[in-house]
PDB file of C-alpha atoms in Angstrom:
ATOM      1  CA  MET L   1      78.093 -94.859 165.887  1.00 67.00           C
ATOM      2  CA  GLU L   2      81.563 -96.235 166.567  1.00 78.00           C
ATOM      3  CA  VAL L   3      82.157 -99.797 167.788  1.00 84.00           C
ATOM      4  CA  ILE L   4      85.274-100.504 169.840  1.00 86.00           C
ATOM      5  CA  THR L   5      86.571-103.873 170.998  1.00 88.00           C
ATOM      6  CA  ILE L   6      89.015-104.119 173.871  1.00 90.00           C
ATOM      7  CA  ASN L   7      90.690-107.210 175.325  1.00 91.00           C
ATOM      8  CA  SER L   8      90.671-108.364 178.948  1.00 91.00           C
ATOM      9  CA  GLU L   9      93.971-106.623 179.780  1.00 93.00           C
ATOM     10  CA  GLN L  10      92.589-103.350 178.446  1.00 93.00           C
ATOM     11  CA  VAL L  11      89.398-103.795 180.487  1.00 92.00           C
ATOM     12  CA  ILE L  12      91.516-104.208 183.623  1.00 93.00           C
ATOM     13  CA  GLN L  13      93.533-101.105 182.717  1.00 95.00           C
ATOM     14  CA  LEU L  14      90.308 -99.136 182.084  1.00 92.00           C
ATOM     15  CA  ILE L  15      88.880-100.102 185.464  1.00 92.00           C
ATOM     16  CA  LYS L  16      92.140 -99.455 187.298  1.00 94.00           C
ATOM     17  CA  ASN L  17      93.005 -96.096 185.683  1.00 95.00           C
ATOM     18  CA  GLU L  18      89.458 -94.943 184.824  1.00 93.00           C
ATOM     19  CA  TYR L  19      90.600 -94.342 181.243  1.00 93.00           C
ATOM     20  CA  LEU L  20      92.098 -96.280 178.333  1.00 94.00           C
ATOM     21  CA  GLU L  21      94.086 -94.822 175.455  1.00 93.00           C
ATOM     22  CA  ILE L  22      92.851 -96.507 172.277  1.00 91.00           C
ATOM     23  CA  ALA L  23      94.549 -94.257 169.718  1.00 85.00           C
ATOM     24  CA  GLN L  24      96.314 -90.905 169.655  1.00 86.00           C
ATOM     25  CA  ASN L  25      93.902 -88.353 171.172  1.00 86.00           C
ATOM     26  CA  ASN L  26      91.212 -91.052 171.526  1.00 90.00           C
ATOM     27  CA  ARG L  27      90.389 -92.640 174.822  1.00 93.00           C
ATOM     28  CA  ILE L  28      87.635 -94.335 176.751  1.00 93.00           C
ATOM     29  CA  GLU L  29      87.034 -92.606 180.094  1.00 94.00           C
ATOM     30  CA  PHE L  30      84.913 -92.825 183.211  1.00 92.00           C
ATOM     31  CA  VAL L  31      83.611 -89.280 183.802  1.00 91.00           C
ATOM     32  CA  ASN L  32      81.101 -88.558 186.580  1.00 90.00           C
ATOM     33  CA  ASN L  33      80.231 -92.278 186.753  1.00 89.00           C
ATOM     34  CA  ASN L  34      79.562 -92.383 183.005  1.00 91.00           C
ATOM     35  CA  LEU L  35      81.562 -94.261 180.396  1.00 93.00           C
ATOM     36  CA  VAL L  36      82.410 -92.033 177.425  1.00 94.00           C
ATOM     37  CA  LEU L  37      84.537 -92.033 174.304  1.00 93.00           C
ATOM     38  CA  ASN L  38      86.707 -88.927 174.018  1.00 93.00           C
ATOM     39  CA  CYS L  39      87.845 -88.433 170.398  1.00 92.00           C
ATOM     40  CA  ASN L  40      89.900 -85.232 170.153  1.00 90.00           C
ATOM     41  CA  GLY L  41      87.698 -83.594 172.768  1.00 90.00           C
ATOM     42  CA  GLU L  42      84.416 -84.692 171.174  1.00 92.00           C
ATOM     43  CA  ILE L  43      82.491 -86.816 173.677  1.00 92.00           C
ATOM     44  CA  SER L  44      80.294 -89.788 172.780  1.00 91.00           C
ATOM     45  CA  ASN L  45      78.226 -91.546 175.448  1.00 92.00           C
ATOM     46  CA  VAL L  46      78.253 -95.324 175.636  1.00 90.00           C
ATOM     47  CA  ARG L  47      75.121 -96.841 174.170  1.00 89.00           C
ATOM     48  CA  SER L  48      75.670-100.500 175.037  1.00 89.00           C
ATOM     49  CA  ILE L  49      78.400-102.919 176.046  1.00 88.00           C
ATOM     50  CA  ASN L  50      78.862-106.541 175.000  1.00 88.00           C
ATOM     51  CA  ILE L  51      81.120-108.673 177.171  1.00 87.00           C
ATOM     52  CA  LEU L  52      82.358-112.089 176.076  1.00 88.00           C
ATOM     53  CA  PHE L  53      83.129-114.540 178.905  1.00 88.00           C
ATOM     54  CA  GLU L  54      85.134-117.733 178.523  1.00 87.00           C
ATOM     55  CA  LYS L  55      84.624-120.450 181.129  1.00 86.00           C
ATOM     56  CA  LEU L  56      87.808-121.793 182.714  1.00 84.00           C
ATOM     57  CA  GLU L  57      88.494-125.449 182.021  1.00 86.00           C
ATOM     58  CA  ILE L  58      88.472-127.496 185.254  1.00 85.00           C
ATOM     59  CA  LYS L  59      89.651-131.091 185.425  1.00 84.00           C
ATOM     60  CA  ASN L  60      87.629-133.419 187.678  1.00 86.00           C
ATOM     61  CA  LYS L  61      84.752-130.928 187.711  1.00 90.00           C
ATOM     62  CA  HIS L  62      82.415-133.427 189.397  1.00 91.00           C
ATOM     63  CA  ILE L  63      84.789-133.743 192.383  1.00 91.00           C
ATOM     64  CA  ILE L  64      85.228-129.957 192.586  1.00 92.00           C
ATOM     65  CA  ASP L  65      81.443-129.467 192.497  1.00 94.00           C
ATOM     66  CA  TYR L  66      80.969-132.085 195.230  1.00 94.00           C
ATOM     67  CA  ILE L  67      83.565-130.438 197.491  1.00 94.00           C
ATOM     68  CA  GLN L  68      82.149-126.979 196.758  1.00 96.00           C
ATOM     69  CA  ASN L  69      78.701-128.159 197.889  1.00 96.00           C
ATOM     70  CA  ILE L  70      80.120-129.682 201.084  1.00 96.00           C
ATOM     71  CA  ILE L  71      81.933-126.419 201.864  1.00 96.00           C
ATOM     72  CA  CYS L  72      78.711-124.449 201.308  1.00 96.00           C
ATOM     73  CA  GLU L  73      76.734-126.740 203.581  1.00 95.00           C
ATOM     74  CA  HIS L  74      79.383-126.874 206.325  1.00 94.00           C
ATOM     75  CA  LEU L  75      80.191-123.142 206.380  1.00 93.00           C
ATOM     76  CA  ASN L  76      76.652-121.970 205.525  1.00 94.00           C
ATOM     77  CA  LEU L  77      77.703-120.250 202.287  1.00 94.00           C
ATOM     78  CA  GLU L  78      76.199-119.745 198.843  1.00 95.00           C
ATOM     79  CA  LEU L  79      77.738-121.433 195.778  1.00 95.00           C
ATOM     80  CA  ASN L  80      78.892-118.105 194.302  1.00 94.00           C
ATOM     81  CA  GLU L  81      80.898-117.420 197.480  1.00 96.00           C
ATOM     82  CA  VAL L  82      83.001-120.599 197.137  1.00 96.00           C
ATOM     83  CA  ILE L  83      85.393-120.379 194.192  1.00 94.00           C
ATOM     84  CA  TYR L  84      87.728-123.148 193.120  1.00 93.00           C
ATOM     85  CA  SER L  85      91.188-121.723 192.485  1.00 91.00           C
ATOM     86  CA  SER L  86      93.585-124.657 191.987  1.00 86.00           C
ATOM     87  CA  GLY L  87      94.402-128.156 193.003  1.00 77.00           C
ATOM     88  CA  CYS L  88      96.095-131.443 192.330  1.00 80.00           C
ATOM     89  CA  ALA L  89      94.936-135.030 192.689  1.00 75.00           C
ATOM     90  CA  ASP L  90      94.544-134.935 196.460  1.00 85.00           C
ATOM     91  CA  GLU L  91      94.484-131.299 197.585  1.00 91.00           C
ATOM     92  CA  PHE L  92      92.212-128.471 196.448  1.00 94.00           C
ATOM     93  CA  ASP L  93      92.363-124.716 197.045  1.00 94.00           C
ATOM     94  CA  PHE L  94      89.187-122.649 197.259  1.00 95.00           C
ATOM     95  CA  LYS L  95      88.618-118.948 197.824  1.00 94.00           C
ATOM     96  CA  ILE L  96      85.758-117.906 200.074  1.00 94.00           C
ATOM     97  CA  ARG L  97      84.583-114.547 198.731  1.00 93.00           C
ATOM     98  CA  PHE L  98      82.617-112.620 201.337  1.00 87.00           C
ATOM     99  CA  ALA L  99      82.652-109.387 199.293  1.00 87.00           C
ATOM    100  CA  PRO L 100      84.350-108.327 196.031  1.00 85.00           C
ATOM    101  CA  ASN L 101      87.613-107.471 197.805  1.00 86.00           C
ATOM    102  CA  ILE L 102      87.366-109.760 200.843  1.00 89.00           C
ATOM    103  CA  GLU L 103      88.551-113.313 200.246  1.00 91.00           C
ATOM    104  CA  TRP L 104      89.858-116.035 202.520  1.00 93.00           C
ATOM    105  CA  GLN L 105      91.439-119.158 201.168  1.00 94.00           C
ATOM    106  CA  ILE L 106      90.948-122.723 202.356  1.00 95.00           C
ATOM    107  CA  VAL L 107      92.739-125.943 201.482  1.00 95.00           C
ATOM    108  CA  VAL L 108      90.648-129.124 201.244  1.00 96.00           C
ATOM    109  CA  CYS L 109      92.000-132.679 201.178  1.00 94.00           C
ATOM    110  CA  GLU L 110      91.078-136.206 202.135  1.00 92.00           C
ATOM    111  CA  TYR L 111      91.890-137.766 205.519  1.00 91.00           C
ATOM    112  CA  SER L 112      95.181-139.383 204.414  1.00 88.00           C
ATOM    113  CA  ARG L 113      96.583-136.156 202.941  1.00 91.00           C
ATOM    114  CA  ALA L 114      95.583-134.126 206.028  1.00 89.00           C
ATOM    115  CA  LEU L 115      97.282-136.715 208.235  1.00 88.00           C
ATOM    116  CA  GLN L 116     100.386-136.695 206.025  1.00 87.00           C
ATOM    117  CA  ASN L 117     100.545-132.885 206.059  1.00 85.00           C
ATOM    118  CA  MET L 118     100.217-132.757 209.852  1.00 86.00           C
ATOM    119  CA  CYS L 119     102.987-135.344 210.273  1.00 82.00           C
ATOM    120  CA  PHE L 120     105.159-133.243 207.976  1.00 81.00           C
ATOM    121  CA  ILE L 121     104.762-130.041 210.038  1.00 78.00           C
ATOM    122  CA  SER L 122     104.723-131.627 213.500  1.00 75.00           C
ATOM    123  CA  ASP L 123     107.505-133.413 215.361  1.00 70.00           C
ATOM    124  CA  GLU L 124     104.946-135.394 217.342  1.00 69.00           C
ATOM    125  CA  GLN L 125     103.439-138.688 216.249  1.00 69.00           C
ATOM    126  CA  ILE L 126      99.887-138.089 215.015  1.00 72.00           C
ATOM    127  CA  ASN L 127      97.453-140.945 215.510  1.00 70.00           C
ATOM    128  CA  VAL L 128      93.947-139.955 214.484  1.00 78.00           C
ATOM    129  CA  LYS L 129      91.336-142.399 213.246  1.00 80.00           C
ATOM    130  CA  PRO L 130      89.448-141.782 209.989  1.00 79.00           C
ATOM    131  CA  GLY L 131      86.291-139.768 210.588  1.00 80.00           C
ATOM    132  CA  ALA L 132      87.791-137.793 213.476  1.00 86.00           C
ATOM    133  CA  PRO L 133      86.384-134.262 213.786  1.00 89.00           C
ATOM    134  CA  ALA L 134      89.886-132.756 213.445  1.00 88.00           C
ATOM    135  CA  ILE L 135      93.431-133.625 212.468  1.00 88.00           C
ATOM    136  CA  GLY L 136      95.565-130.882 213.980  1.00 86.00           C
ATOM    137  CA  ILE L 137      94.744-127.669 212.098  1.00 89.00           C
ATOM    138  CA  TYR L 138      92.445-129.560 209.703  1.00 91.00           C
ATOM    139  CA  LYS L 139      88.725-129.695 210.475  1.00 94.00           C
ATOM    140  CA  ARG L 140      86.362-132.256 209.001  1.00 93.00           C
ATOM    141  CA  LEU L 141      83.918-130.991 206.382  1.00 94.00           C
ATOM    142  CA  GLY L 142      80.575-132.181 207.712  1.00 90.00           C
ATOM    143  CA  LYS L 143      80.298-135.966 207.556  1.00 91.00           C
ATOM    144  CA  SER L 144      82.451-136.272 204.438  1.00 92.00           C
ATOM    145  CA  ALA L 145      85.895-137.821 204.016  1.00 91.00           C
ATOM    146  CA  TYR L 146      87.314-134.335 203.388  1.00 94.00           C
ATOM    147  CA  TYR L 147      89.133-132.033 205.784  1.00 94.00           C
ATOM    148  CA  PHE L 148      89.936-128.349 205.408  1.00 95.00           C
ATOM    149  CA  ARG L 149      92.186-125.714 206.903  1.00 93.00           C
ATOM    150  CA  TRP L 150      92.206-121.978 206.502  1.00 92.00           C
ATOM    151  CA  PHE L 151      95.131-121.189 204.246  1.00 81.00           C
ATOM    152  CA  GLU L 152      98.392-120.016 205.691  1.00 63.00           C
ATOM    153  CA  ARG L 153     101.872-120.852 204.439  1.00 49.00           C
ATOM    154  CA  ILE L 154     103.390-123.794 206.296  1.00 41.00           C
TER     155      ILE L 154
END
C-alpha cells in the first residue's frame, strides 16, 4: 500500500484537471468517478483519504460572529451560508453562498460608516437619523446598529 501526500495547490489542480502528475509515469486520476493511482499503467484504487484543515485566523471573531448571526436572522439563512471574507475596523465583507458555485457578496457597516459612504457617492446632502430602516442603498440589519448593501463596485 502506497501513501501519498499532496498539498492544497495540488488538490486544486487534481480537482480542476481530474488528474495530478506526482512523478514520471505516476499520476492520481479520476476515472469513471473513482480516484485511482496510475503507476506506469498499473492501477491502484484509493482506500482512504485523510484531509488536514487549518482554520483561518480572524481578528475580532466575536464581532464577526455577532454580525453573521444578525445576517442569518435578517435574511433567513443558515450559518454555513454566511461566510466572512474580509474587513477592517468599521466595514465587513461577507459572502452569501446559496450553492457551491453561487455566491453573492454583502458589505456590512455601522450607521456612521453607511452614512459616510452614501455622502461620498452622492452629491445630495444625506440626513438620516440613527435607526432609520435605510440609508440610500444600505438597509438596516434587523434592529441592530448595522446596515448592509449588496456588493457592487462604487
